[in-house]
C-alpha cells in the first residue's frame, strides 16, 4: 500500500511592517477605494531591508516543526518554493537546512511562481509515496518588495512579503494528500514576468515585475475551476464533498469569479487577501495555516488548494485533513 503524505505541522511568518492602501496613495496615483474595489486588498506586509528570504523561511519552518513535534534532524528533504531567493545559489533550501540544523536533509528550491507551493506539495507527496522520503519540510516564501516597481500602480498595490511552511509525513489511513494536478502554458510567459534591470532606466529600477492584469485574470478564472474539478474527480469525489477551498490569494475578484464558474459557495472559500495581498508562493501555506488556526479545518474535512502564477503555471491539490491512523517509519 502506497503511503499518503499527511500534513502534521504548519507555521507562518509575516513581517512586522504594514503597508496600507493609504500609504500607497501617498507614493503613487491610487486610492484606498480604487485598490479595494479592484483587488479586495486593504494592507500588506513588507519585509525590512535587511530581512532576507531565508530568514523568513526559517521563522515559518521553526513554527511548523514545533507544531509537528519533530526535530529538524529527522527531516529527509526540504523544498523551498520561491521566486525571490536571496541569490541564485546556493539554494534557499540549503541555507535553511544549515540554519535549522537539519543535517540529514537534502534540499532544493522550486520556481513555479505563485503555483510553487502546490507544485512542491505534489513533489513531496510523490517522494513519500515512492519511499524516497519519510519527512519533508516545504516552505513557500517571498520577498516581492525587493522586485517591485513602486511607480507602477497596476502591480505595486498587489503584492506583499511573507512565508508559510508545512511538515509532511508518510502514513496510512484516510487522511493525507489524495490527488494533485500540475499545469503550465509557457506561451503566456510574458503576461507575468520579471524584467531585467536596464542600466539607463529613467526610474532607476532594478529587476521588476510586469503583468498584463486583464489577460492574467482571464487565464486564472479559466484554469482554477478546471484544476479543482480535476483533482476532485481523480479522487472519485465531487465539488459538493468539499468543506473548504483555499485558493491562491491574488485578487478577490478572481476568487469570486472562479467560485462562480464552479458553482462553489464563497462561504466555504477561505480568504485572507485583505490583510496580506498577494504573497505568491507563500500565499496558500499562510492561508492554510490561518484556516487551521481559526478552526476552519476539522479531521476528515476535504480541502482543495488551487493556484496559478507566472509561467504561466497552475496547480491544485485535494487533501483529507487529519493525522495518520498509523505512522510508517522506514
Tab-separated table of C-alpha atoms in Angstrom:
chain	number	residue	atom	x	y	z
A	1	UNK	CA	0.000	0.000	0.000
A	2	UNK	CA	1.430	3.382	-1.024
A	3	UNK	CA	1.881	5.826	1.812
A	4	UNK	CA	-0.034	9.082	1.816
A	5	UNK	CA	1.678	12.356	2.621
A	6	UNK	CA	-0.066	13.855	5.620
A	7	UNK	CA	0.303	17.381	6.948
A	8	UNK	CA	1.397	17.110	10.575
A	9	UNK	CA	2.659	20.647	11.222
A	10	UNK	CA	2.240	24.147	9.853
A	11	UNK	CA	3.550	27.634	10.530
A	12	UNK	CA	3.782	31.101	9.076
A	13	UNK	CA	5.747	34.309	9.303
A	14	UNK	CA	4.663	37.824	8.330
A	15	UNK	CA	6.981	40.837	8.583
A	16	UNK	CA	6.005	43.457	11.149
A	17	UNK	CA	5.771	46.421	8.775
A	18	UNK	CA	2.236	47.050	7.492
A	19	UNK	CA	1.824	48.971	4.227
A	20	UNK	CA	-1.737	50.253	3.894
A	21	UNK	CA	-3.618	51.442	0.839
A	22	UNK	CA	-3.392	54.985	2.178
A	23	UNK	CA	0.389	54.601	2.411
A	24	UNK	CA	0.471	53.596	-1.244
A	25	UNK	CA	-1.772	56.519	-2.195
A	26	UNK	CA	0.975	58.814	-0.905
A	27	UNK	CA	3.509	57.074	-3.182
A	28	UNK	CA	1.626	56.535	-6.447
A	29	UNK	CA	-1.547	57.720	-8.204
A	30	UNK	CA	-4.089	55.493	-6.475
A	31	UNK	CA	-6.530	55.476	-3.561
A	32	UNK	CA	-7.826	53.151	-0.898
A	33	UNK	CA	-11.183	52.944	-2.704
A	34	UNK	CA	-9.564	52.155	-6.075
A	35	UNK	CA	-7.454	49.324	-4.602
A	36	UNK	CA	-10.292	47.808	-2.545
A	37	UNK	CA	-12.734	47.789	-5.453
A	38	UNK	CA	-10.301	46.206	-7.912
A	39	UNK	CA	-8.422	43.802	-5.648
A	40	UNK	CA	-10.040	43.425	-2.226
A	41	UNK	CA	-6.719	44.281	-0.565
A	42	UNK	CA	-6.549	46.681	2.387
A	43	UNK	CA	-2.962	46.192	3.564
A	44	UNK	CA	0.085	44.023	3.030
A	45	UNK	CA	3.301	43.194	4.932
A	46	UNK	CA	6.709	44.423	3.795
A	47	UNK	CA	9.993	42.889	4.918
A	48	UNK	CA	12.675	45.085	6.425
A	49	UNK	CA	15.527	45.970	4.022
A	50	UNK	CA	17.916	43.649	5.869
A	51	UNK	CA	15.352	40.839	6.290
A	52	UNK	CA	16.154	38.011	3.897
A	53	UNK	CA	14.040	35.399	2.186
A	54	UNK	CA	15.947	32.686	4.046
A	55	UNK	CA	15.291	34.336	7.421
A	56	UNK	CA	11.551	34.496	6.777
A	57	UNK	CA	11.591	30.862	5.650
A	58	UNK	CA	13.386	29.905	8.873
A	59	UNK	CA	10.755	31.530	11.089
A	60	UNK	CA	7.871	29.728	9.346
A	61	UNK	CA	9.756	26.413	9.285
A	62	UNK	CA	10.538	26.557	13.002
A	63	UNK	CA	6.849	27.086	13.789
A	64	UNK	CA	5.842	24.147	11.599
A	65	UNK	CA	8.398	21.827	13.178
A	66	UNK	CA	7.326	22.841	16.689
A	67	UNK	CA	3.709	22.109	15.894
A	68	UNK	CA	4.626	18.737	14.385
A	69	UNK	CA	6.762	17.861	17.414
A	70	UNK	CA	9.538	16.845	15.056
A	71	UNK	CA	13.263	17.524	15.348
A	72	UNK	CA	14.907	19.167	12.367
A	73	UNK	CA	17.453	16.325	12.465
A	74	UNK	CA	14.701	13.922	11.352
A	75	UNK	CA	13.822	15.815	8.167
A	76	UNK	CA	14.796	13.983	4.965
A	77	UNK	CA	14.034	16.668	2.394
A	78	UNK	CA	13.497	20.432	2.290
A	79	UNK	CA	11.757	22.099	-0.644
A	80	UNK	CA	11.576	25.881	-0.762
A	81	UNK	CA	9.144	27.368	-3.274
A	82	UNK	CA	10.178	30.922	-4.097
A	83	UNK	CA	10.571	33.344	-6.977
A	84	UNK	CA	12.662	35.710	-4.850
A	85	UNK	CA	15.704	33.850	-3.488
A	86	UNK	CA	18.363	35.980	-1.870
A	87	UNK	CA	20.796	34.791	-4.521
A	88	UNK	CA	20.851	32.422	-7.483
A	89	UNK	CA	22.845	29.874	-5.489
A	90	UNK	CA	23.287	28.345	-3.017
A	91	UNK	CA	19.617	27.410	-2.871
A	92	UNK	CA	17.493	28.971	-0.156
A	93	UNK	CA	16.660	25.407	0.914
A	94	UNK	CA	20.344	24.726	1.609
A	95	UNK	CA	20.699	27.926	3.645
A	96	UNK	CA	17.572	26.904	5.562
A	97	UNK	CA	18.882	23.366	6.068
A	98	UNK	CA	22.002	24.718	7.751
A	99	UNK	CA	20.097	27.264	9.872
A	100	UNK	CA	17.730	24.545	11.119
A	101	UNK	CA	20.492	22.035	11.776
A	102	UNK	CA	18.696	19.552	9.519
A	103	UNK	CA	21.883	17.609	8.937
A	104	UNK	CA	20.196	14.610	7.250
A	105	UNK	CA	18.124	16.599	4.773
A	106	UNK	CA	18.619	17.212	1.118
A	107	UNK	CA	17.261	20.493	-0.196
A	108	UNK	CA	16.374	22.369	-3.349
A	109	UNK	CA	14.452	25.431	-4.489
A	110	UNK	CA	11.446	25.222	-6.789
A	111	UNK	CA	10.438	28.069	-9.080
A	112	UNK	CA	6.847	27.981	-10.339
A	113	UNK	CA	5.742	31.490	-9.380
A	114	UNK	CA	2.597	31.664	-7.285
A	115	UNK	CA	1.937	27.973	-8.008
A	116	UNK	CA	5.212	27.000	-6.346
A	117	UNK	CA	3.870	25.751	-3.028
A	118	UNK	CA	1.322	23.379	-4.569
A	119	UNK	CA	3.973	22.172	-7.030
A	120	UNK	CA	6.226	21.446	-4.033
A	121	UNK	CA	3.373	19.653	-2.275
A	122	UNK	CA	2.965	17.361	-5.275
A	123	UNK	CA	6.714	16.661	-5.416
A	124	UNK	CA	6.822	15.850	-1.708
A	125	UNK	CA	3.757	13.605	-1.889
A	126	UNK	CA	5.376	11.670	-4.717
A	127	UNK	CA	8.646	11.278	-2.805
A	128	UNK	CA	6.796	9.946	0.242
A	129	UNK	CA	4.606	7.573	-1.778
A	130	UNK	CA	7.687	6.215	-3.562
A	131	UNK	CA	9.518	5.621	-0.280
A	132	UNK	CA	12.241	8.160	-1.089
A	133	UNK	CA	11.428	10.367	1.916
A	134	UNK	CA	9.536	9.922	5.169
A	135	UNK	CA	9.545	13.521	6.492
A	136	UNK	CA	9.506	16.537	4.181
A	137	UNK	CA	9.544	20.228	5.043
A	138	UNK	CA	8.009	22.572	2.460
A	139	UNK	CA	8.263	26.354	2.672
A	140	UNK	CA	6.628	28.932	0.406
A	141	UNK	CA	8.371	32.272	0.891
A	142	UNK	CA	8.653	35.566	-0.961
A	143	UNK	CA	10.263	38.962	-0.588
A	144	UNK	CA	8.418	40.521	-3.501
A	145	UNK	CA	9.011	44.062	-2.256
A	146	UNK	CA	12.591	43.648	-3.499
A	147	UNK	CA	11.463	43.321	-7.128
A	148	UNK	CA	8.612	45.819	-7.100
A	149	UNK	CA	8.295	48.845	-9.358
A	150	UNK	CA	6.824	51.226	-6.793
A	151	UNK	CA	5.850	53.655	-9.569
A	152	UNK	CA	3.555	51.113	-11.276
A	153	UNK	CA	0.155	51.165	-9.598
A	154	UNK	CA	-1.020	48.128	-11.550
A	155	UNK	CA	1.450	45.905	-9.663
A	156	UNK	CA	2.739	47.634	-6.538
A	157	UNK	CA	-0.691	47.588	-4.863
A	158	UNK	CA	-0.996	43.817	-5.212
A	159	UNK	CA	1.996	42.191	-3.588
A	160	UNK	CA	3.379	41.577	-0.129
A	161	UNK	CA	6.042	39.571	1.692
A	162	UNK	CA	5.794	36.527	3.959
A	163	UNK	CA	6.374	32.814	4.462
A	164	UNK	CA	4.350	29.691	5.200
A	165	UNK	CA	5.509	26.145	5.888
A	166	UNK	CA	4.178	22.620	6.348
A	167	UNK	CA	5.701	19.335	7.507
A	168	UNK	CA	4.615	16.191	5.642
A	169	UNK	CA	4.915	12.673	6.999
A	170	UNK	CA	4.083	9.356	5.402
A	171	UNK	CA	1.323	7.320	6.981
A	172	UNK	CA	-1.612	5.024	6.441
A	173	UNK	CA	-5.250	5.880	6.884
A	174	UNK	CA	-7.830	8.021	5.152
A	175	UNK	CA	-6.133	11.397	5.704
A	176	UNK	CA	-3.471	12.955	3.501
A	177	UNK	CA	-2.944	14.280	0.001
A	178	UNK	CA	-5.423	12.415	-2.194
A	179	UNK	CA	-4.650	13.874	-5.618
A	180	UNK	CA	-2.716	16.654	-7.343
A	181	UNK	CA	-2.535	18.225	-10.775
A	182	UNK	CA	0.140	20.473	-12.281
A	183	UNK	CA	-0.026	22.506	-15.463
A	184	UNK	CA	1.849	25.104	-17.474
A	185	UNK	CA	1.426	27.168	-20.621
A	186	UNK	CA	4.704	28.857	-21.470
A	187	UNK	CA	3.143	30.693	-24.402
A	188	UNK	CA	1.722	33.110	-21.818
A	189	UNK	CA	5.004	33.641	-20.027
A	190	UNK	CA	5.225	37.312	-20.919
A	191	UNK	CA	1.918	38.080	-19.214
A	192	UNK	CA	3.537	37.909	-15.775
A	193	UNK	CA	7.295	38.248	-15.760
A	194	UNK	CA	10.373	39.648	-14.071
A	195	UNK	CA	12.011	42.228	-16.298
A	196	UNK	CA	15.790	42.613	-16.039
A	197	UNK	CA	17.468	45.750	-14.798
A	198	UNK	CA	18.189	48.253	-17.571
A	199	UNK	CA	21.226	50.436	-16.955
A	200	UNK	CA	19.639	53.584	-18.433
A	201	UNK	CA	16.173	53.115	-16.906
A	202	UNK	CA	14.960	56.662	-16.082
A	203	UNK	CA	13.263	55.356	-12.932
A	204	UNK	CA	16.411	53.657	-11.682
A	205	UNK	CA	14.603	50.336	-11.350
A	206	UNK	CA	16.301	47.027	-10.722
A	207	UNK	CA	14.649	43.804	-11.913
A	208	UNK	CA	10.903	44.372	-11.545
A	209	UNK	CA	7.553	42.620	-12.018
A	210	UNK	CA	5.352	43.385	-15.008
A	211	UNK	CA	1.878	41.990	-15.554
A	212	UNK	CA	-0.926	42.119	-18.079
A	213	UNK	CA	-3.678	42.102	-15.455
A	214	UNK	CA	-6.625	41.654	-17.808
A	215	UNK	CA	-5.194	38.606	-19.559
A	216	UNK	CA	-3.955	37.053	-16.310
A	217	UNK	CA	-7.487	37.470	-14.924
A	218	UNK	CA	-8.944	35.553	-17.883
A	219	UNK	CA	-6.320	32.835	-17.539
A	220	UNK	CA	-6.823	32.427	-13.796
A	221	UNK	CA	-10.609	32.263	-13.910
A	222	UNK	CA	-10.349	29.567	-16.594
A	223	UNK	CA	-7.702	27.270	-15.105
A	224	UNK	CA	-8.681	27.413	-11.423
A	225	UNK	CA	-12.135	25.798	-11.823
A	226	UNK	CA	-10.804	23.126	-14.175
A	227	UNK	CA	-7.881	22.268	-11.870
A	228	UNK	CA	-10.132	21.913	-8.819
A	229	UNK	CA	-12.599	19.795	-10.774
A	230	UNK	CA	-9.774	17.561	-11.962
A	231	UNK	CA	-8.321	16.736	-8.511
A	232	UNK	CA	-11.784	16.134	-7.089
A	233	UNK	CA	-12.705	13.821	-9.964
A	234	UNK	CA	-9.418	11.912	-9.711
A	235	UNK	CA	-10.233	11.160	-6.059
A	236	UNK	CA	-13.667	9.832	-7.039
A	237	UNK	CA	-15.429	12.723	-5.339
A	238	UNK	CA	-17.438	15.802	-6.312
A	239	UNK	CA	-17.243	19.516	-5.581
A	240	UNK	CA	-20.146	19.190	-3.170
A	241	UNK	CA	-17.933	16.980	-0.966
A	242	UNK	CA	-15.501	19.858	-0.300
A	243	UNK	CA	-15.656	21.510	3.105
A	244	UNK	CA	-13.150	24.231	2.204
A	245	UNK	CA	-11.448	25.736	-0.824
A	246	UNK	CA	-8.182	27.627	-0.288
A	247	UNK	CA	-7.308	29.488	-3.489
A	248	UNK	CA	-4.202	31.490	-4.251
A	249	UNK	CA	-4.705	34.919	-2.717
A	250	UNK	CA	-4.132	37.117	-5.759
A	251	UNK	CA	-7.271	39.172	-6.242
A	252	UNK	CA	-10.704	38.910	-4.634
A	253	UNK	CA	-12.442	39.359	-7.969
A	254	UNK	CA	-10.521	36.379	-9.380
A	255	UNK	CA	-11.500	34.232	-6.385
A	256	UNK	CA	-15.160	35.212	-6.692
A	257	UNK	CA	-15.249	34.684	-10.465
A	258	UNK	CA	-13.611	31.258	-10.172
A	259	UNK	CA	-16.059	30.172	-7.454
A	260	UNK	CA	-18.993	31.396	-9.524
A	261	UNK	CA	-17.742	29.425	-12.523
A	262	UNK	CA	-17.589	26.272	-10.372
A	263	UNK	CA	-20.853	26.951	-8.593
A	264	UNK	CA	-18.924	26.774	-5.322
A	265	UNK	CA	-20.170	28.858	-2.369
A	266	UNK	CA	-17.966	31.724	-1.174
A	267	UNK	CA	-18.782	30.887	2.460
A	268	UNK	CA	-16.754	27.687	2.017
A	269	UNK	CA	-13.834	29.576	0.491
A	270	UNK	CA	-11.012	30.902	2.670
A	271	UNK	CA	-9.545	34.349	2.031
A	272	UNK	CA	-7.067	36.485	3.969
A	273	UNK	CA	-6.213	38.629	0.951
A	274	UNK	CA	-7.345	41.871	2.549
A	275	UNK	CA	-4.603	41.618	5.209
A	276	UNK	CA	-1.629	40.372	3.212
A	277	UNK	CA	-2.177	40.906	-0.505
A	278	UNK	CA	-0.564	38.501	-2.949
A	279	UNK	CA	2.427	36.777	-1.332
A	280	UNK	CA	2.967	34.480	-4.328
A	281	UNK	CA	4.329	31.062	-3.270
A	282	UNK	CA	3.695	31.951	0.400
A	283	UNK	CA	0.029	32.709	-0.226
A	284	UNK	CA	-1.512	29.244	0.137
A	285	UNK	CA	0.572	27.985	3.088
A	286	UNK	CA	-0.139	31.187	5.033
A	287	UNK	CA	-3.858	30.799	4.279
A	288	UNK	CA	-3.794	27.095	5.167
A	289	UNK	CA	-2.125	27.900	8.486
A	290	UNK	CA	-4.696	30.572	9.326
A	291	UNK	CA	-7.611	28.374	8.297
A	292	UNK	CA	-6.381	25.728	10.747
A	293	UNK	CA	-5.822	28.314	13.490
A	294	UNK	CA	-9.338	29.678	13.018
A	295	UNK	CA	-10.953	26.247	13.312
A	296	UNK	CA	-12.000	26.080	9.674
A	297	UNK	CA	-10.487	22.597	9.294
A	298	UNK	CA	-11.624	19.523	11.219
A	299	UNK	CA	-10.391	15.941	10.993
A	300	UNK	CA	-11.939	14.275	7.985
A	301	UNK	CA	-12.624	17.516	6.117
A	302	UNK	CA	-11.850	17.686	2.418
A	303	UNK	CA	-9.910	20.794	1.448
A	304	UNK	CA	-8.798	21.796	-2.043
A	305	UNK	CA	-5.851	24.071	-2.743
A	306	UNK	CA	-5.612	25.788	-6.122
A	307	UNK	CA	-3.110	28.264	-7.507
A	308	UNK	CA	-1.976	29.967	-10.685
A	309	UNK	CA	1.013	32.123	-11.452
A	310	UNK	CA	3.980	33.042	-13.583
A	311	UNK	CA	4.978	30.548	-16.202
A	312	UNK	CA	2.090	30.618	-16.828
A	313	UNK	CA	1.524	27.811	-14.361
A	314	UNK	CA	-1.299	26.314	-12.328
A	315	UNK	CA	-1.695	23.581	-9.738
A	316	UNK	CA	-4.257	22.042	-7.412
A	317	UNK	CA	-4.279	19.511	-4.588
A	318	UNK	CA	-7.013	17.676	-2.713
A	319	UNK	CA	-6.368	16.879	0.956
A	320	UNK	CA	-8.250	14.862	3.535
A	321	UNK	CA	-7.419	16.786	6.689
A	322	UNK	CA	-6.273	14.867	9.766
A	323	UNK	CA	-3.441	12.951	11.354
A	324	UNK	CA	-2.326	9.496	10.294
A	325	UNK	CA	-4.038	6.466	11.804
A	326	UNK	CA	-0.679	4.756	11.739
A	327	UNK	CA	2.642	6.452	11.067
A	328	UNK	CA	5.022	4.385	8.986
A	329	UNK	CA	8.767	4.607	9.546
A	330	UNK	CA	11.133	3.056	7.080
